[in-house]
Short mmCIF file of C-alpha atoms in Angstrom, two decimals:
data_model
loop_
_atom_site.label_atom_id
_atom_site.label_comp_id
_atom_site.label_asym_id
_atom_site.label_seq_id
_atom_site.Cartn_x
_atom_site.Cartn_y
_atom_site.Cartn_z
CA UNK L 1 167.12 117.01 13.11
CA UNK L 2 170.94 117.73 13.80
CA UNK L 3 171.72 113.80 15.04
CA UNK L 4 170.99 112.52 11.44
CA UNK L 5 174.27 114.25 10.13
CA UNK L 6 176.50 113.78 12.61
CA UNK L 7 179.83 111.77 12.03
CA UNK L 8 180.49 108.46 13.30
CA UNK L 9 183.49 109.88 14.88
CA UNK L 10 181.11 110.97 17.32
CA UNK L 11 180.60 107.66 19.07
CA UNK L 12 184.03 106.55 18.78
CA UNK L 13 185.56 109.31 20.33
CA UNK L 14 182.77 108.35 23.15
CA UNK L 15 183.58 105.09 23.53
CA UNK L 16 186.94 105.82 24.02
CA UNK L 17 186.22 107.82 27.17
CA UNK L 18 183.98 105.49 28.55
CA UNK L 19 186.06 102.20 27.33
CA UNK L 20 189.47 103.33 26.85
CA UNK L 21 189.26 102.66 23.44
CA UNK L 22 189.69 98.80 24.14
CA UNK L 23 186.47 97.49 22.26
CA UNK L 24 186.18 96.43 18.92
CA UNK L 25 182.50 97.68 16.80
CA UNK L 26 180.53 95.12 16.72
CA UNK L 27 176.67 94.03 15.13
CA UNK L 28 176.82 97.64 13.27
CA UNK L 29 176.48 97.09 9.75
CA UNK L 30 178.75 97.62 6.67
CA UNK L 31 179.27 101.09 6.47
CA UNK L 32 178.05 102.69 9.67
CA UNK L 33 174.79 104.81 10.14
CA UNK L 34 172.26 105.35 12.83
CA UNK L 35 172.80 107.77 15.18
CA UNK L 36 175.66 108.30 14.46
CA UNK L 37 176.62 107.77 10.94
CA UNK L 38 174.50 107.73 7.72
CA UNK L 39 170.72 107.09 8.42
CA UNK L 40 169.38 103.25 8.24
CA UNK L 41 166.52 102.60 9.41
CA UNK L 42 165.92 98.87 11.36
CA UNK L 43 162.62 99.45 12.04
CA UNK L 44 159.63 101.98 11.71
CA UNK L 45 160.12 103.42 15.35
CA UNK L 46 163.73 102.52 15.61
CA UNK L 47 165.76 99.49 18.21
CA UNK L 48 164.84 99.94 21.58
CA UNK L 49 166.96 97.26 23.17
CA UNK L 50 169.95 96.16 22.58
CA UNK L 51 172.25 93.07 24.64
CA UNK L 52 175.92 93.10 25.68
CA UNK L 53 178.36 92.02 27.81
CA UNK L 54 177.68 88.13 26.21
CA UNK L 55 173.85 88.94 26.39
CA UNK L 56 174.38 89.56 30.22
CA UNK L 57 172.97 93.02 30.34
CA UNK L 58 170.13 94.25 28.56
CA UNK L 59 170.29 98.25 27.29
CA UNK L 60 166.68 99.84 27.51
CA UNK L 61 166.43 103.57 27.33
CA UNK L 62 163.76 105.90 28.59
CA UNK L 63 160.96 106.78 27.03
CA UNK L 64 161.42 108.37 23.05
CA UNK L 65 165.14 106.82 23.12
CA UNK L 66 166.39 104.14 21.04
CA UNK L 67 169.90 102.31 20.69
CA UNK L 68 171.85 102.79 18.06
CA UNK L 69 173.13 99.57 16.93
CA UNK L 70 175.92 101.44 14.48
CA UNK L 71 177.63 102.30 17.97
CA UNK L 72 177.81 99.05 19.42
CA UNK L 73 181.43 98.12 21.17
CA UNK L 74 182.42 95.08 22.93
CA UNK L 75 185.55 92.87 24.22
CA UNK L 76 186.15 91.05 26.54
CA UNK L 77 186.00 93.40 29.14
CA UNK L 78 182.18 94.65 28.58
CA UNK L 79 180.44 96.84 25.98
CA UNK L 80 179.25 100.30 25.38
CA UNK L 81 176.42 101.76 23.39
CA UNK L 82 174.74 105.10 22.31
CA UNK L 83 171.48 105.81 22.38
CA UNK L 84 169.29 108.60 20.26
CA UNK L 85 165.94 109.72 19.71
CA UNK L 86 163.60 107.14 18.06
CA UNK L 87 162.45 109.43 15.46
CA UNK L 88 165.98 110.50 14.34
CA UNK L 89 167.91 106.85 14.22
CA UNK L 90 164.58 105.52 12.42
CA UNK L 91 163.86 108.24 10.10
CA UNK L 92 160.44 108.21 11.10
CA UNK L 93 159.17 111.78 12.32
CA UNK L 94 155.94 109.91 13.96
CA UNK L 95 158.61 108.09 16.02
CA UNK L 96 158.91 108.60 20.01
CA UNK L 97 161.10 111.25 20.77
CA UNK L 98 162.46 113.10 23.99
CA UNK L 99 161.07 115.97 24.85
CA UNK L 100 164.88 117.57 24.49
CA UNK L 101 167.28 116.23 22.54
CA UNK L 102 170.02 114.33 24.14
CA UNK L 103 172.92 111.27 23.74
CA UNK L 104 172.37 108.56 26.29
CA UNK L 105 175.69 106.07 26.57
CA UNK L 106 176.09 102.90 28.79
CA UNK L 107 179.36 101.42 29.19
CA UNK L 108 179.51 98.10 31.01
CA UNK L 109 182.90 96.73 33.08
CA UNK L 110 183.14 94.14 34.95
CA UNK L 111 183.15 94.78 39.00
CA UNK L 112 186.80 93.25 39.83
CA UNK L 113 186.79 90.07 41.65
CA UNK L 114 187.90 91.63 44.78
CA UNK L 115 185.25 94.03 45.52
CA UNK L 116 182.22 93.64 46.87
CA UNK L 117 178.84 94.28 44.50
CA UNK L 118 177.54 96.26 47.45
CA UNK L 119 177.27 99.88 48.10
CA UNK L 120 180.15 100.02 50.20
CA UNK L 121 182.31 98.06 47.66
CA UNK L 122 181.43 100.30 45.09
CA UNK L 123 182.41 103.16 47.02
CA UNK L 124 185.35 101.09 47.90
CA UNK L 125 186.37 101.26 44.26
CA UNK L 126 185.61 104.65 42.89
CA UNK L 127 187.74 106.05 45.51
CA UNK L 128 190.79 104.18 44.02
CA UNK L 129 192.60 105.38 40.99
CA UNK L 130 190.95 103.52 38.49
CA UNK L 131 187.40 104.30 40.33
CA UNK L 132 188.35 108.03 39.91
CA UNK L 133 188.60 107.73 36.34
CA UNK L 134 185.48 106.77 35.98
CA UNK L 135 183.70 109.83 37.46
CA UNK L 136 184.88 112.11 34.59
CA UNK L 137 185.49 111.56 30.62
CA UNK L 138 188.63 112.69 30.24
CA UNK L 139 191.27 114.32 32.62
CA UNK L 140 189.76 118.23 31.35
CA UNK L 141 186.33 117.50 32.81
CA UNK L 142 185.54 119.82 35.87
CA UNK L 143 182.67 118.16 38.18
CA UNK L 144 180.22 120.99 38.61
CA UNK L 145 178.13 119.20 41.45
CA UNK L 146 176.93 116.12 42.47
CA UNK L 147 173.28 115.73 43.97
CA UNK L 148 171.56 113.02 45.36
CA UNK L 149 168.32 112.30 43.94
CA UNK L 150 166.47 109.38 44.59
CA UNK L 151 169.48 107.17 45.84
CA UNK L 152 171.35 107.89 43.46
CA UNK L 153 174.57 110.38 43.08
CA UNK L 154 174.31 112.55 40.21
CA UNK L 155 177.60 113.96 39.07
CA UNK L 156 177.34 117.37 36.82
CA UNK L 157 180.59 117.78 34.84
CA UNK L 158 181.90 120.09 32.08
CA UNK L 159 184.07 118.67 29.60
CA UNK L 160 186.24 121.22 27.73
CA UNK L 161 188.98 118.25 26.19
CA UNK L 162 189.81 118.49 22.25
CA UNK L 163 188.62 115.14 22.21
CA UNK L 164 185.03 116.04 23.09
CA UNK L 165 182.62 115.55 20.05
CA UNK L 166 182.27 118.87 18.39
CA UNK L 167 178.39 117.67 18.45
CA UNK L 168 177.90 117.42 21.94
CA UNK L 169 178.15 120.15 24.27
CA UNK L 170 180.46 120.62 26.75
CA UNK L 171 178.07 119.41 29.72
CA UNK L 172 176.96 116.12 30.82
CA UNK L 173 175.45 113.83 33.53
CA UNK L 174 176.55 111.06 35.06
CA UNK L 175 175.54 108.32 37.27
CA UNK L 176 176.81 104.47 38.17
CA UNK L 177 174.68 101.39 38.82
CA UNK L 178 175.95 97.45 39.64
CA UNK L 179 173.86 95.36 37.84
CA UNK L 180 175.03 91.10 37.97
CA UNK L 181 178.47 91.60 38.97
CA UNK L 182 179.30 94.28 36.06
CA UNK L 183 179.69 97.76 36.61
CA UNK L 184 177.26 100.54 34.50
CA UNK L 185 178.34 104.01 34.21
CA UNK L 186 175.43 105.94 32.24
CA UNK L 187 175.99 109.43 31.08
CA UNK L 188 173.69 112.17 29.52
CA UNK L 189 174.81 114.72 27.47
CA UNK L 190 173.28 118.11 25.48
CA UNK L 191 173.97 118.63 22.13
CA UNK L 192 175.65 121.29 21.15
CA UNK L 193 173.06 122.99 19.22
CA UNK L 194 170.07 122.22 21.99
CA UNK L 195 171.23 123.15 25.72
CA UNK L 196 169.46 121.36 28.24
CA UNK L 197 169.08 122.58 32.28
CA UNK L 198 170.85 120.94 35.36
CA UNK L 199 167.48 119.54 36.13
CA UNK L 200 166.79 118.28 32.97
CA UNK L 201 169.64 116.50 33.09
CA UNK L 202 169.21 114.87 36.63
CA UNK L 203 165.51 114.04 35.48
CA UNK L 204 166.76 111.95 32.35
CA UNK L 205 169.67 110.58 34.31
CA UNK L 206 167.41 109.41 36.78
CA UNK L 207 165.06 108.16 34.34
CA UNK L 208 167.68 106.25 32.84
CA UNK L 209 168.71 104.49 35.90
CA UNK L 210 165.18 103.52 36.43
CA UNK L 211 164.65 101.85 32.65
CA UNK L 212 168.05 100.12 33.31
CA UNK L 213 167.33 98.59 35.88
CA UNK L 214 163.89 97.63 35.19
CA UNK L 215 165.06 96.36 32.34
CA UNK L 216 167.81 93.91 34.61
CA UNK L 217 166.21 92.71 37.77
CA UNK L 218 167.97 91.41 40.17
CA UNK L 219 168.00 87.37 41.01
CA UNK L 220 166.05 86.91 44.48
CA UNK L 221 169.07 84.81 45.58
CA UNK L 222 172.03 87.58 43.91
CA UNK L 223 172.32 88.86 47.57
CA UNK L 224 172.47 92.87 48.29
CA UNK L 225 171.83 94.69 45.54
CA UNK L 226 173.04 98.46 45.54
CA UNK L 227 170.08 100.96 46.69
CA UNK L 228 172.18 103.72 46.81
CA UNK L 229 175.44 105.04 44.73
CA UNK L 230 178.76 106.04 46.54
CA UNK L 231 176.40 107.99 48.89
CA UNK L 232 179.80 108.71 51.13
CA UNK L 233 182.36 108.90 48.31
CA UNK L 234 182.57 112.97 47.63
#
């Protein structure tokens, strides 16, 4: 499978994007591998969790994905991860594996103080400069569309930046969730050698959204949680 030989440089350049290149690799190992490096294998079916932002927030992927610890960032500020197919990070063929391949990454930033963990507040914020920036990778993304599927805004982008992994292809998906007070942008992207449709992409999106927050329920007493994303931003 093509994710066993792809280069680390892969997730960095990733993180960057998602991060601004602020975090510092942490819990991967000496010498790299997973995903994104040379293979290791943890486990027989790979890592299917994963914690960060100080154990905060708890990474689950959808069904036949695993994290790959090797790709693990975090400061201060959050954390950011990469997840893969179970069968290719674990080496085992009889692993779980999407249906298409993919690259699932979560980045995690904390909400600022000053805006409300709400749906409005989180419109509130993407439609200030530093909200835009997190709509799109890099300032050479184009947003193809953005749908609304079952509460939640799906933006369609096209990333054509020399800094795009040479392994990924030029499209992705992306979508934005509040979970405890910290910010979640979660992104789906084709590989390069294994396009995948618009729908496709808004199917695992969605189904991404759902494991997430499954996997992070909300406090009965942590107030209004957000039902639906920046439904009046674009």
């Amino acid at each position: 499978m093509m994710y066993r030989v792809v280069s680390v440089s892969v997730f960095m350049s990733l993180a960057a994007c998602s991060t601004g290149g602020g975090g510092s690799a942490v819990g991967g190992g000496a010498g790299g591998g997973g995903l994104f490096g040379a293979r290791e294998s943890n486990a027989a079916t790979g890592q299917q969790t994963i914690r960060l932002a100080g154990r905060k927030i708890l990474v689950q992927g959808p069904d036949g994905f695993c994290v790959d610890p090797a790709s693990r960032l975090e400061n201060r500020q959050g954390g950011f991860v990469v997840l893969g197919s179970c069968a290719a990070l674990s080496g085992n063929d009889q692993a779980p594996s999407p249906a298409r391949p993919a690259v699932l990454t979560v980045s995690v930033s904390p909400m600022p103080r000053d805006v409300a963990t709400t749906t409005a507040g989180l419109q509130d914020f993407l439609a200030t400069e530093d909200g835009q920036s997190q709509l799109v990778a890099s300032g050479a993304a184009e947003i193809l569309s953005v749908q609304s599927s079952g509460g939640v805004q799906v933006i369609h982008a096209r990333d054509t930046s020399p800094t795009r992994p040479a392994a990924l292809a030029d499209e992705y998906w992306r979508g934005f969730i509040v979970v405890r007070g910290y910010l979640l942008s979660l992104t789906v992207s084709a590989t390069a050698s294994s396009a995948i449709s618009d729908q496709y992409g808004r199917q695992m999106l969605l189904a991404f959204v759902n494991s997430m927050q499954n996997a992070n329920p909300e406090r009965q007493n942590a107030g209004n949680g957000i039902k639906n994303l920046f439904n009046r931003l674009l």
